[in-house]
PDB file of N, CA, C and O in Angstrom:
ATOM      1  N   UNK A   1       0.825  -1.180   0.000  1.00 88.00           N
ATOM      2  CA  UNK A   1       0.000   0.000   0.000  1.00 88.00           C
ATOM      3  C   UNK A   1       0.870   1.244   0.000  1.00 88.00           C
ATOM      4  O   UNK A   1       1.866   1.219   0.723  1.00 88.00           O
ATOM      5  N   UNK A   2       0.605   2.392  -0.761  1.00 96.00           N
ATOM      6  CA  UNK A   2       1.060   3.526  -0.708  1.00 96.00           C
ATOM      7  C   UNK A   2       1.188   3.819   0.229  1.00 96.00           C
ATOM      8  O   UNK A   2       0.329   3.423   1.016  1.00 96.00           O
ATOM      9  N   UNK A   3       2.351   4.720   0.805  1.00 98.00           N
ATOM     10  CA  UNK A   3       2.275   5.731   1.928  1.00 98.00           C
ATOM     11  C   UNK A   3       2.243   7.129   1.678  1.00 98.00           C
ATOM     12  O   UNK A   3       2.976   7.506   0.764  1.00 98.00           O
ATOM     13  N   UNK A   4       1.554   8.007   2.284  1.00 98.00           N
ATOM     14  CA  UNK A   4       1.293   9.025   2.083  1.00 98.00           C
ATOM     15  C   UNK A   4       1.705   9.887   3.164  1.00 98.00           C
ATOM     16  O   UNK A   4       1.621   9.511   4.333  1.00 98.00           O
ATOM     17  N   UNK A   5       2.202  11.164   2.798  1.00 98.00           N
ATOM     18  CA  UNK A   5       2.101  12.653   3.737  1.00 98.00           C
ATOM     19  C   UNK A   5       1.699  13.713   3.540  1.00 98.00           C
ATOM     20  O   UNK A   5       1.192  13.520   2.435  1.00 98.00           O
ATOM     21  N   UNK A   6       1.502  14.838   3.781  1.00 97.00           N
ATOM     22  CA  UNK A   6       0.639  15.890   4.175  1.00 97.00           C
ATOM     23  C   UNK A   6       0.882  16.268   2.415  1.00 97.00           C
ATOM     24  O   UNK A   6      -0.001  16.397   1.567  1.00 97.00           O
ATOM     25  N   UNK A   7       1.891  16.346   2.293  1.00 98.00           N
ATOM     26  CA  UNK A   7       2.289  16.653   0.640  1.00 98.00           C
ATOM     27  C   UNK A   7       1.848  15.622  -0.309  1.00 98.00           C
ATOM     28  O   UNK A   7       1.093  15.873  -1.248  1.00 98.00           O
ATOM     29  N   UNK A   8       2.167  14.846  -0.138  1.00 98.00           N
ATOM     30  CA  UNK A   8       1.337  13.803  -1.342  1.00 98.00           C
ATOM     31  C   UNK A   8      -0.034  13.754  -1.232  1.00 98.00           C
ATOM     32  O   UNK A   8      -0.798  13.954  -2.177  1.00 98.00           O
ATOM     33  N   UNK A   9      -0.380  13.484  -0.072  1.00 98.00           N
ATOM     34  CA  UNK A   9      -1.982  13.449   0.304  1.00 98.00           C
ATOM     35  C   UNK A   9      -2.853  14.601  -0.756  1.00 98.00           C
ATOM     36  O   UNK A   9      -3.783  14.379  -1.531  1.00 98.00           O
ATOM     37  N   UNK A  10      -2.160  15.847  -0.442  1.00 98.00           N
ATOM     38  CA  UNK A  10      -2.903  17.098  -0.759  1.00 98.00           C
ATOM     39  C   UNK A  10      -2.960  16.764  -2.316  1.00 98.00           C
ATOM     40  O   UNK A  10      -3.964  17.423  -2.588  1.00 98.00           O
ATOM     41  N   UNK A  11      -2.602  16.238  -3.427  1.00 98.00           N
ATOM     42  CA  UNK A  11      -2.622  16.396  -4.554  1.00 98.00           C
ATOM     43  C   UNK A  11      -3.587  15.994  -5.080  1.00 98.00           C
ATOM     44  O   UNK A  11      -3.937  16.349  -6.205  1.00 98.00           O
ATOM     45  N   UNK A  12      -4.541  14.715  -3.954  1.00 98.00           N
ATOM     46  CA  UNK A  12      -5.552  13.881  -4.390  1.00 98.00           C
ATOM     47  C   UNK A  12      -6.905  14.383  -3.817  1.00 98.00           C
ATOM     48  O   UNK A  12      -7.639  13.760  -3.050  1.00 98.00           O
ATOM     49  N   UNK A  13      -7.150  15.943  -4.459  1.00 98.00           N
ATOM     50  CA  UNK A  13      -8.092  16.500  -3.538  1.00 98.00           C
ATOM     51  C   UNK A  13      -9.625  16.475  -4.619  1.00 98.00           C
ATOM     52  O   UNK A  13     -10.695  17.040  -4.392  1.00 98.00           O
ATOM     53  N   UNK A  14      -9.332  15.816  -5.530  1.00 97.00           N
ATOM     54  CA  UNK A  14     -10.718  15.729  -6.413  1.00 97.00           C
ATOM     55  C   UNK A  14     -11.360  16.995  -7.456  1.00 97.00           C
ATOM     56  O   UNK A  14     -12.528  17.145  -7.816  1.00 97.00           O
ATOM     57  N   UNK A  15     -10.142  17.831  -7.789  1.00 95.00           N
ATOM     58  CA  UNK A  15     -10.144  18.830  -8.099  1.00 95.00           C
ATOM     59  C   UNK A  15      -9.183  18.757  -9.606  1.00 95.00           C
ATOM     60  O   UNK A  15      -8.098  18.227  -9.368  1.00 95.00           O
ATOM     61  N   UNK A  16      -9.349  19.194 -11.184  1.00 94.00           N
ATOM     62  CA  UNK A  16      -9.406  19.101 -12.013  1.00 94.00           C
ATOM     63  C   UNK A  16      -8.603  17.500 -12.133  1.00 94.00           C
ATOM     64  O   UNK A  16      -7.402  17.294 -11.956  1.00 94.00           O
ATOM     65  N   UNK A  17      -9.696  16.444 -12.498  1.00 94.00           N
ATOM     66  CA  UNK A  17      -9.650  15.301 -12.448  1.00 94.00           C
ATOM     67  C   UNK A  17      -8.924  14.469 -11.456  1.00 94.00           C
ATOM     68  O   UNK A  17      -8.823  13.245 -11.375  1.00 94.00           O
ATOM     69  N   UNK A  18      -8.506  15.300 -10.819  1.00 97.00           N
ATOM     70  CA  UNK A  18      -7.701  14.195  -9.786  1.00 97.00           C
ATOM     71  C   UNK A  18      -8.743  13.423  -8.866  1.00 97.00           C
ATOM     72  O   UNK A  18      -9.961  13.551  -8.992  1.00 97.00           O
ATOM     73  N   UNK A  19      -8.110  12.586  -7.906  1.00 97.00           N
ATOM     74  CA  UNK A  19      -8.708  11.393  -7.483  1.00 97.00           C
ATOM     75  C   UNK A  19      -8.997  12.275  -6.375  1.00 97.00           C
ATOM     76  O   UNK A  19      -8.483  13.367  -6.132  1.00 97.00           O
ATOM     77  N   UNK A  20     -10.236  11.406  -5.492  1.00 98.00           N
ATOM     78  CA  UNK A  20     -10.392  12.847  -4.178  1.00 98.00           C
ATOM     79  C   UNK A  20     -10.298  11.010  -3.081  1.00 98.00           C
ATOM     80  O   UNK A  20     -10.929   9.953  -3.066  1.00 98.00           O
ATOM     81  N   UNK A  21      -8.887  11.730  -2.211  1.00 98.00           N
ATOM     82  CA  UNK A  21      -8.668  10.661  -1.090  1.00 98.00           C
ATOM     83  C   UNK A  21      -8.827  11.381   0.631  1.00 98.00           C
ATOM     84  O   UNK A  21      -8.471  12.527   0.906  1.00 98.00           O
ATOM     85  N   UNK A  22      -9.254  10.692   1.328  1.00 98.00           N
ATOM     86  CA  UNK A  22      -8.626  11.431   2.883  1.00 98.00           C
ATOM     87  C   UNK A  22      -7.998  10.464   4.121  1.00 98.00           C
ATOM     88  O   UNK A  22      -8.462   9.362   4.411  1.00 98.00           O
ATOM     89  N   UNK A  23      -7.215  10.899   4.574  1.00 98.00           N
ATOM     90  CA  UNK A  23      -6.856  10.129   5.593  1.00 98.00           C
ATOM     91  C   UNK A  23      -7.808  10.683   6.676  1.00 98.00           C
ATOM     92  O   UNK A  23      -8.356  11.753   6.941  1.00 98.00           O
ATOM     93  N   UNK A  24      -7.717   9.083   7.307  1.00 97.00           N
ATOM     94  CA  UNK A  24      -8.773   9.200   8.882  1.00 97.00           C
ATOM     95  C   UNK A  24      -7.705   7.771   9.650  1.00 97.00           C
ATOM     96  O   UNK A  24      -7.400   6.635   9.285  1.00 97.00           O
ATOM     97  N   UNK A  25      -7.431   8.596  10.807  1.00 96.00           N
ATOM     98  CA  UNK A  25      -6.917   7.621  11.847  1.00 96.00           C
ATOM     99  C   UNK A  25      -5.338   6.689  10.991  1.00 96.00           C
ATOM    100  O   UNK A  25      -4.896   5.591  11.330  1.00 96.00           O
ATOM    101  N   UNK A  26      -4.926   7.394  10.112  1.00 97.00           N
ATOM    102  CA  UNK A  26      -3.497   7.066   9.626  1.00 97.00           C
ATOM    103  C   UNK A  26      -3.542   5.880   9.229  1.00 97.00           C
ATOM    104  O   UNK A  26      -2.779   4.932   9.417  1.00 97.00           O
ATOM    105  N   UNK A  27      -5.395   6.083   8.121  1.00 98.00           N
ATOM    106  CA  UNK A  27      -5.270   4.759   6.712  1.00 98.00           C
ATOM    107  C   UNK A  27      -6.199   6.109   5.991  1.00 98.00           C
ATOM    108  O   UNK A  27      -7.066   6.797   6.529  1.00 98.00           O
ATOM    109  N   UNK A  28      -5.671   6.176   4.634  1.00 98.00           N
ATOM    110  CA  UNK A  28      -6.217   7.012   3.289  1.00 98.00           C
ATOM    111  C   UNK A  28      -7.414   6.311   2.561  1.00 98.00           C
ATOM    112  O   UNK A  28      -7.164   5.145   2.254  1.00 98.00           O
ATOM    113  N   UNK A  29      -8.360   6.657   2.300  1.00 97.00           N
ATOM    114  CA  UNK A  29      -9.579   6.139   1.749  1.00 97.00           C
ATOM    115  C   UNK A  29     -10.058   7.212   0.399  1.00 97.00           C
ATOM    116  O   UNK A  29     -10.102   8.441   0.448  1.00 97.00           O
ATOM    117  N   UNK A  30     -10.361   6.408  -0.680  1.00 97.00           N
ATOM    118  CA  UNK A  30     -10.637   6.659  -1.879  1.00 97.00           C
ATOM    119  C   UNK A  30     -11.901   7.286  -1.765  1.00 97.00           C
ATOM    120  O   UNK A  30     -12.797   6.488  -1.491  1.00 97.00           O
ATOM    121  N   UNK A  31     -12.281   8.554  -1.900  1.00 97.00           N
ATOM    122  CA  UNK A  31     -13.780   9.324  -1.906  1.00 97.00           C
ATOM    123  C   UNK A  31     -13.887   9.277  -3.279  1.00 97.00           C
ATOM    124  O   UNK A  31     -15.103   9.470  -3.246  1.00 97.00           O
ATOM    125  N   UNK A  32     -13.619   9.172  -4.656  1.00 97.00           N
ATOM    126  CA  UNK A  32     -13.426   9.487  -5.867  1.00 97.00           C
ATOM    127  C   UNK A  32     -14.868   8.923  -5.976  1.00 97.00           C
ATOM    128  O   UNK A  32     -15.247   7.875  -5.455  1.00 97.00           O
ATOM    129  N   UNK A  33     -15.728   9.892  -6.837  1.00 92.00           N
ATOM    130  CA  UNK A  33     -17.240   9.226  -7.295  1.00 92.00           C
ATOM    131  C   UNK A  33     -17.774   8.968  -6.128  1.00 92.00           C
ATOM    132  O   UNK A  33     -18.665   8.181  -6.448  1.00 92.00           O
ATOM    133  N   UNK A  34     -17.839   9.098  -4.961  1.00 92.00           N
ATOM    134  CA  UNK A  34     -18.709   9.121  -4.134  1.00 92.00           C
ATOM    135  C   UNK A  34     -19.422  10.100  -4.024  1.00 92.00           C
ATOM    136  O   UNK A  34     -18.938  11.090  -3.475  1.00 92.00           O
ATOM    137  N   UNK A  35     -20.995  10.143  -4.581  1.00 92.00           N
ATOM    138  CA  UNK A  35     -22.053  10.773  -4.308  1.00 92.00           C
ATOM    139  C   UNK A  35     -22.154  11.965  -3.574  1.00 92.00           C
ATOM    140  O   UNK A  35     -22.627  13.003  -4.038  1.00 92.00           O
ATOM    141  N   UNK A  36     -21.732  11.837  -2.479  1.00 92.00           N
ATOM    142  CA  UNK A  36     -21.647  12.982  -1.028  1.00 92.00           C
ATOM    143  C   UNK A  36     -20.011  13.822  -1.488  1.00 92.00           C
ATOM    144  O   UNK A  36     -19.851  14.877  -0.874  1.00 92.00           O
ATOM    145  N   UNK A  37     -19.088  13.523  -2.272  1.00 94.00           N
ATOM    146  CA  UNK A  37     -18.268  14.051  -2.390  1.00 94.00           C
ATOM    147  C   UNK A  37     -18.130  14.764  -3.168  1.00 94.00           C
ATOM    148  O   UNK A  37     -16.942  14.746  -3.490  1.00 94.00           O
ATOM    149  N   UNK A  38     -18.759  15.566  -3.815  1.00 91.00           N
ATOM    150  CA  UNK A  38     -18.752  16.466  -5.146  1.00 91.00           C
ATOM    151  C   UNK A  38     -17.557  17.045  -5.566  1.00 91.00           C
ATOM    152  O   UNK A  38     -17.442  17.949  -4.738  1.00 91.00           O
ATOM    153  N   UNK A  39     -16.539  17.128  -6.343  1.00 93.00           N
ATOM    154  CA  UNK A  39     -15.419  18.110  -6.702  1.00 93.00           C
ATOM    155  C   UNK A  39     -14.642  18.307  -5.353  1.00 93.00           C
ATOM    156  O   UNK A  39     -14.231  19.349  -4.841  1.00 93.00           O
ATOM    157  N   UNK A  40     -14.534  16.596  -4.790  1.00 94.00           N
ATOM    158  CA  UNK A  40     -13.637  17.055  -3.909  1.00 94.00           C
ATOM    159  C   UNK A  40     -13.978  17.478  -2.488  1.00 94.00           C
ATOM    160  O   UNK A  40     -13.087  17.605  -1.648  1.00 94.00           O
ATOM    161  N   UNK A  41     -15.609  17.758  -2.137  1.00 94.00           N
ATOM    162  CA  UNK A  41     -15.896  18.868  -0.691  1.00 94.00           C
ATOM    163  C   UNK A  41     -17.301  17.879  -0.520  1.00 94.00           C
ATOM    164  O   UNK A  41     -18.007  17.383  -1.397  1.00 94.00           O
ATOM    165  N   UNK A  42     -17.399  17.807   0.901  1.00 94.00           N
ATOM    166  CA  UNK A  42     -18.378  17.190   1.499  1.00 94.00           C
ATOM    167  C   UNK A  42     -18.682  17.669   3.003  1.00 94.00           C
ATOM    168  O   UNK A  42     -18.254  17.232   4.072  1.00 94.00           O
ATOM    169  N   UNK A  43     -19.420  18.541   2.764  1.00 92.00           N
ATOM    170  CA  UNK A  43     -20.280  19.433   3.702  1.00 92.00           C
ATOM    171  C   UNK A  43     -19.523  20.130   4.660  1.00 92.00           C
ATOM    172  O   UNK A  43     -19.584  20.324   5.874  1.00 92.00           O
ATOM    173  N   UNK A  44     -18.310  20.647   3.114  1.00 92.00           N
ATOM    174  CA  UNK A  44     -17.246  21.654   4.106  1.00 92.00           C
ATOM    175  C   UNK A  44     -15.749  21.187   4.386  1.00 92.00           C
ATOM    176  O   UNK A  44     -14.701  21.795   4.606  1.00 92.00           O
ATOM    177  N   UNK A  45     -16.216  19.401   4.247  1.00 95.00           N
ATOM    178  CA  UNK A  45     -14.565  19.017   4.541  1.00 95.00           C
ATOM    179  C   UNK A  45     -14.018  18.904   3.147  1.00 95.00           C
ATOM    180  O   UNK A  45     -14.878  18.865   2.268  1.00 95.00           O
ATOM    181  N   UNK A  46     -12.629  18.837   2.722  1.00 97.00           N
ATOM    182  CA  UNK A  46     -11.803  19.189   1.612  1.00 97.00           C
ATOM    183  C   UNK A  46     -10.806  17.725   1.131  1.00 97.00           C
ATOM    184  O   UNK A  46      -9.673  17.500   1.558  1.00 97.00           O
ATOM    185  N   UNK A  47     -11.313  17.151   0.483  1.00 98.00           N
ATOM    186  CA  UNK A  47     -10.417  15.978   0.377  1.00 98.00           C
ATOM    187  C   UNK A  47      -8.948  16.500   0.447  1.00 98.00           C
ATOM    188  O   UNK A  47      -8.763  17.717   0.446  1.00 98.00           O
ATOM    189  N   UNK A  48      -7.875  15.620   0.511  1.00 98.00           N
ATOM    190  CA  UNK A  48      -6.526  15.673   0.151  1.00 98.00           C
ATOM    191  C   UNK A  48      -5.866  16.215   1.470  1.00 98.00           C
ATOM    192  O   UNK A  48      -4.783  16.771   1.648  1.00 98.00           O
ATOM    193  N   UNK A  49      -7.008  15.824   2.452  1.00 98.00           N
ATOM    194  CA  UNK A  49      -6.552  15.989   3.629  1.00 98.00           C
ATOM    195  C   UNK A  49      -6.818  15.056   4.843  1.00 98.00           C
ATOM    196  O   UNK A  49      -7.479  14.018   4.812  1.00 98.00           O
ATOM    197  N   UNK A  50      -6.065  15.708   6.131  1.00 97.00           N
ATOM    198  CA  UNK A  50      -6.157  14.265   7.199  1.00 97.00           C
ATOM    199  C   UNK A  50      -7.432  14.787   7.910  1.00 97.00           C
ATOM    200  O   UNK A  50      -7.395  15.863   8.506  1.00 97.00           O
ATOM    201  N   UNK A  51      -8.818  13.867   7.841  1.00 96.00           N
ATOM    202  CA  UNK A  51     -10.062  14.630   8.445  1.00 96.00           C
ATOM    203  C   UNK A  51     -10.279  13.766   9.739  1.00 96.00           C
ATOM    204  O   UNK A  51     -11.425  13.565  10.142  1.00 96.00           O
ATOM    205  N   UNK A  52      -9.262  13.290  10.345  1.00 96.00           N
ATOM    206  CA  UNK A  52      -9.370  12.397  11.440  1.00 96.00           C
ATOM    207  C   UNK A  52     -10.278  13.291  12.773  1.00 96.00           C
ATOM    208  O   UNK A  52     -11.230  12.675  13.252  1.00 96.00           O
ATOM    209  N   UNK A  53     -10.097  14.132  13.110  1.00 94.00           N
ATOM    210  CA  UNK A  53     -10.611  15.315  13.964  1.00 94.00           C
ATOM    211  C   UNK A  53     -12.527  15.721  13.537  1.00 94.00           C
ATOM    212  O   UNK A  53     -13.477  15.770  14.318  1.00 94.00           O
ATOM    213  N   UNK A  54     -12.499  15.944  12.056  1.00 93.00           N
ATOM    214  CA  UNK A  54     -13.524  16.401  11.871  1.00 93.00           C
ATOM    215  C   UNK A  54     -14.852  15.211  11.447  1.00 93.00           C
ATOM    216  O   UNK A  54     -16.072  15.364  11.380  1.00 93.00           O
ATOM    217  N   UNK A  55     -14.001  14.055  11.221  1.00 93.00           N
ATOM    218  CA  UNK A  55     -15.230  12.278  10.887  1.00 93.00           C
ATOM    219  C   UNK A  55     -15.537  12.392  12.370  1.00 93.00           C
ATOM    220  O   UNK A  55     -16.715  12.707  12.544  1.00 93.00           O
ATOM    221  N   UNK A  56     -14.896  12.244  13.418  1.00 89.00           N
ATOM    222  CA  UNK A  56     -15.161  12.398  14.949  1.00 89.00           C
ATOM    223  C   UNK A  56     -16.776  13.222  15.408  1.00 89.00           C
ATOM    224  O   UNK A  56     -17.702  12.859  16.134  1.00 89.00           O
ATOM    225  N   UNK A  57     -16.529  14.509  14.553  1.00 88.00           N
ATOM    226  CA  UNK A  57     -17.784  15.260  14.882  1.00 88.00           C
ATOM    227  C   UNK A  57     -18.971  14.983  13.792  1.00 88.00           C
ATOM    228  O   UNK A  57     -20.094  15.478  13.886  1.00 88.00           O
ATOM    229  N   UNK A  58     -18.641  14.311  12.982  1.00 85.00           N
ATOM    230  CA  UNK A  58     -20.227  14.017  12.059  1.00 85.00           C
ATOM    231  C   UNK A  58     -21.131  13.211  12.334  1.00 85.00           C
ATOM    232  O   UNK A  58     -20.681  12.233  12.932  1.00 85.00           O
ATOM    233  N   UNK A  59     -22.253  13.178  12.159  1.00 83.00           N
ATOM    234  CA  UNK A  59     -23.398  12.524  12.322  1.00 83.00           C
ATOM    235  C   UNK A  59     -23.473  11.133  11.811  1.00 83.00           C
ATOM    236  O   UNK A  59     -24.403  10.350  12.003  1.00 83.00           O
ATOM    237  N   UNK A  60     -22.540  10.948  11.233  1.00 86.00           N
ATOM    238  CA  UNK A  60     -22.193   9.106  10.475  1.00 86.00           C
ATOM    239  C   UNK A  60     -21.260   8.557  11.925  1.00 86.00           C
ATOM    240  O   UNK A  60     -21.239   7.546  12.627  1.00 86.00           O
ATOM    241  N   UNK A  61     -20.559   9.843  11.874  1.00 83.00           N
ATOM    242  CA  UNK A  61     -19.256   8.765  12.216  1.00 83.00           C
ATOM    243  C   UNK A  61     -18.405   8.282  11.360  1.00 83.00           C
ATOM    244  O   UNK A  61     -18.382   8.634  10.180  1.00 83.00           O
ATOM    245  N   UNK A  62     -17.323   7.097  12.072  1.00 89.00           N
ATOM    246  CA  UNK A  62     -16.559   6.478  11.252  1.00 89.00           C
ATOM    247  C   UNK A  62     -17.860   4.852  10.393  1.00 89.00           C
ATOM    248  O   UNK A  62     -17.619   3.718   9.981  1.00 89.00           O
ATOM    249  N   UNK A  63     -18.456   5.250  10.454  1.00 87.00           N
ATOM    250  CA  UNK A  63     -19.456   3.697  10.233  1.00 87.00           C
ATOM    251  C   UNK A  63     -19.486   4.143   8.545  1.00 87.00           C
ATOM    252  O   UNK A  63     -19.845   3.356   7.670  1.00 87.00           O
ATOM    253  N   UNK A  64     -19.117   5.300   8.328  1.00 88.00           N
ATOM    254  CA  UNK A  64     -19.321   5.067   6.581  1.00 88.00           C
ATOM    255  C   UNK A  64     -17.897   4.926   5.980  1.00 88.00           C
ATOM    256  O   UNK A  64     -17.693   5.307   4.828  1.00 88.00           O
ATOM    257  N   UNK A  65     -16.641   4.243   6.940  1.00 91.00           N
ATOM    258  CA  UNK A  65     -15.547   3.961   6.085  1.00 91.00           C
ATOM    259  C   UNK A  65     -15.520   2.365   5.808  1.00 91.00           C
ATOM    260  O   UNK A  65     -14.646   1.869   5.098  1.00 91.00           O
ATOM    261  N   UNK A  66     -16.464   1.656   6.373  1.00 91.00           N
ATOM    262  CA  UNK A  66     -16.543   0.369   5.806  1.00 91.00           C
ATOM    263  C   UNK A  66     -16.846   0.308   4.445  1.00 91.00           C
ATOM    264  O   UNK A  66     -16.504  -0.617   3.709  1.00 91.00           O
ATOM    265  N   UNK A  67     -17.607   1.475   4.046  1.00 92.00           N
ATOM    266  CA  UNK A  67     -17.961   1.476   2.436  1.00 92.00           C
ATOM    267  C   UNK A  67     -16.482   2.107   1.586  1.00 92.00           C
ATOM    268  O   UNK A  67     -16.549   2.112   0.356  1.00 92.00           O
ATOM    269  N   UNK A  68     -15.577   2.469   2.044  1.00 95.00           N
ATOM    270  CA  UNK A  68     -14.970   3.068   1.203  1.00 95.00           C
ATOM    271  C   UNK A  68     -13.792   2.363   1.254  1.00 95.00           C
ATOM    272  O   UNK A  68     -13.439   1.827   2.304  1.00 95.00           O
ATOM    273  N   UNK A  69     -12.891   2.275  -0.141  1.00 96.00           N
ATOM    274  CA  UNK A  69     -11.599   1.244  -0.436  1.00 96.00           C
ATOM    275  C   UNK A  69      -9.981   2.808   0.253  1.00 96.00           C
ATOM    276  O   UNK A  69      -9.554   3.956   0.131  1.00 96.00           O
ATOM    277  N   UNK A  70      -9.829   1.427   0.948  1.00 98.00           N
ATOM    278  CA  UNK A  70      -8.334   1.814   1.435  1.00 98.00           C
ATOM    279  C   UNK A  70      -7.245   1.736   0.544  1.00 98.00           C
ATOM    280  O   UNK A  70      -6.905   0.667   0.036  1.00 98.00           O
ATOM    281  N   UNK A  71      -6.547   3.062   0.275  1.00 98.00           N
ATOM    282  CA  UNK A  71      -5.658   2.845  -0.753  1.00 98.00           C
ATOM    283  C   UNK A  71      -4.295   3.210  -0.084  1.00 98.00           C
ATOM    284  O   UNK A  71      -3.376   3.188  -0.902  1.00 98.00           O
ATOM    285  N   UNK A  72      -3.985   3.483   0.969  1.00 98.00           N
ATOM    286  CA  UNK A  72      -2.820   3.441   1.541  1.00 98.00           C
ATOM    287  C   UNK A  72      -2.666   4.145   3.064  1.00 98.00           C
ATOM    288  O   UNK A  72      -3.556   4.738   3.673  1.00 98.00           O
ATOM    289  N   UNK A  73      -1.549   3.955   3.418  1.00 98.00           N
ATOM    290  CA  UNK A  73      -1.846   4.898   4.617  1.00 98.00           C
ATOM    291  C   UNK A  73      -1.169   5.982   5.187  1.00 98.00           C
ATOM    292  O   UNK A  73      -0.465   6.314   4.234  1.00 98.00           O
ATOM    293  N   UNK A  74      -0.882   6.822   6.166  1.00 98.00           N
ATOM    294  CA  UNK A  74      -0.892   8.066   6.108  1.00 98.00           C
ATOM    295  C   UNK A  74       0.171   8.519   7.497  1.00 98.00           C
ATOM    296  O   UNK A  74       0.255   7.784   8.481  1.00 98.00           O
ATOM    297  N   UNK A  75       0.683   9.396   7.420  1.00 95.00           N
ATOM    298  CA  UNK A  75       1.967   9.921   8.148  1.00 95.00           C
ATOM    299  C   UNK A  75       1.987  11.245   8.388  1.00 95.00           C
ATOM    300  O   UNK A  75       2.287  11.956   7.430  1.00 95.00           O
ATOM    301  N   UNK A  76       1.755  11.742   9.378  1.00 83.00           N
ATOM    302  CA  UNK A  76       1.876  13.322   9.098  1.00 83.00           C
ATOM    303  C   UNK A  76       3.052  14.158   9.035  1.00 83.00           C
ATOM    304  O   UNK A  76       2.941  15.363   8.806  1.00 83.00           O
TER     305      UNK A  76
END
């Protein structure tokens, strides 16, 4: 699996075709084409970043990363 940091991470923010990824809890998960993720932003949060702090305060929770593919993991 890839490893990722604050610099690589950021490139995969879903923004002119790129892939939109985020780290949570130091594993990276593929948002790309996910519905709720439009161009990258999902109700404020910004792919291509570590949203470990802000999945904590949402109304899902972590219960919607079982749906999403792990593509590497993450280092700050």
């Amino acid at each position: 699996m890839e490893k990722f940091t604050k610099e690589s991470l950021a490139k995969f923010d879903g923004k002119n075709g790129n892939s939109a990824y985020v780290a949570i809890d130091g594993k990276v998960y593929d948002v790309t084409g996910n519905a709720h993720w439009t161009d990258g932003e999902h109700h404020g949060n910004l792919a291509g970043r570590d949203l470990t702090d802000e999945i904590a305060q949402a109304p899902h929770g972590k219960s919607v990363l079982a749906k999403l593919n792990q593509v590497g993991t993450y280092e700050d």
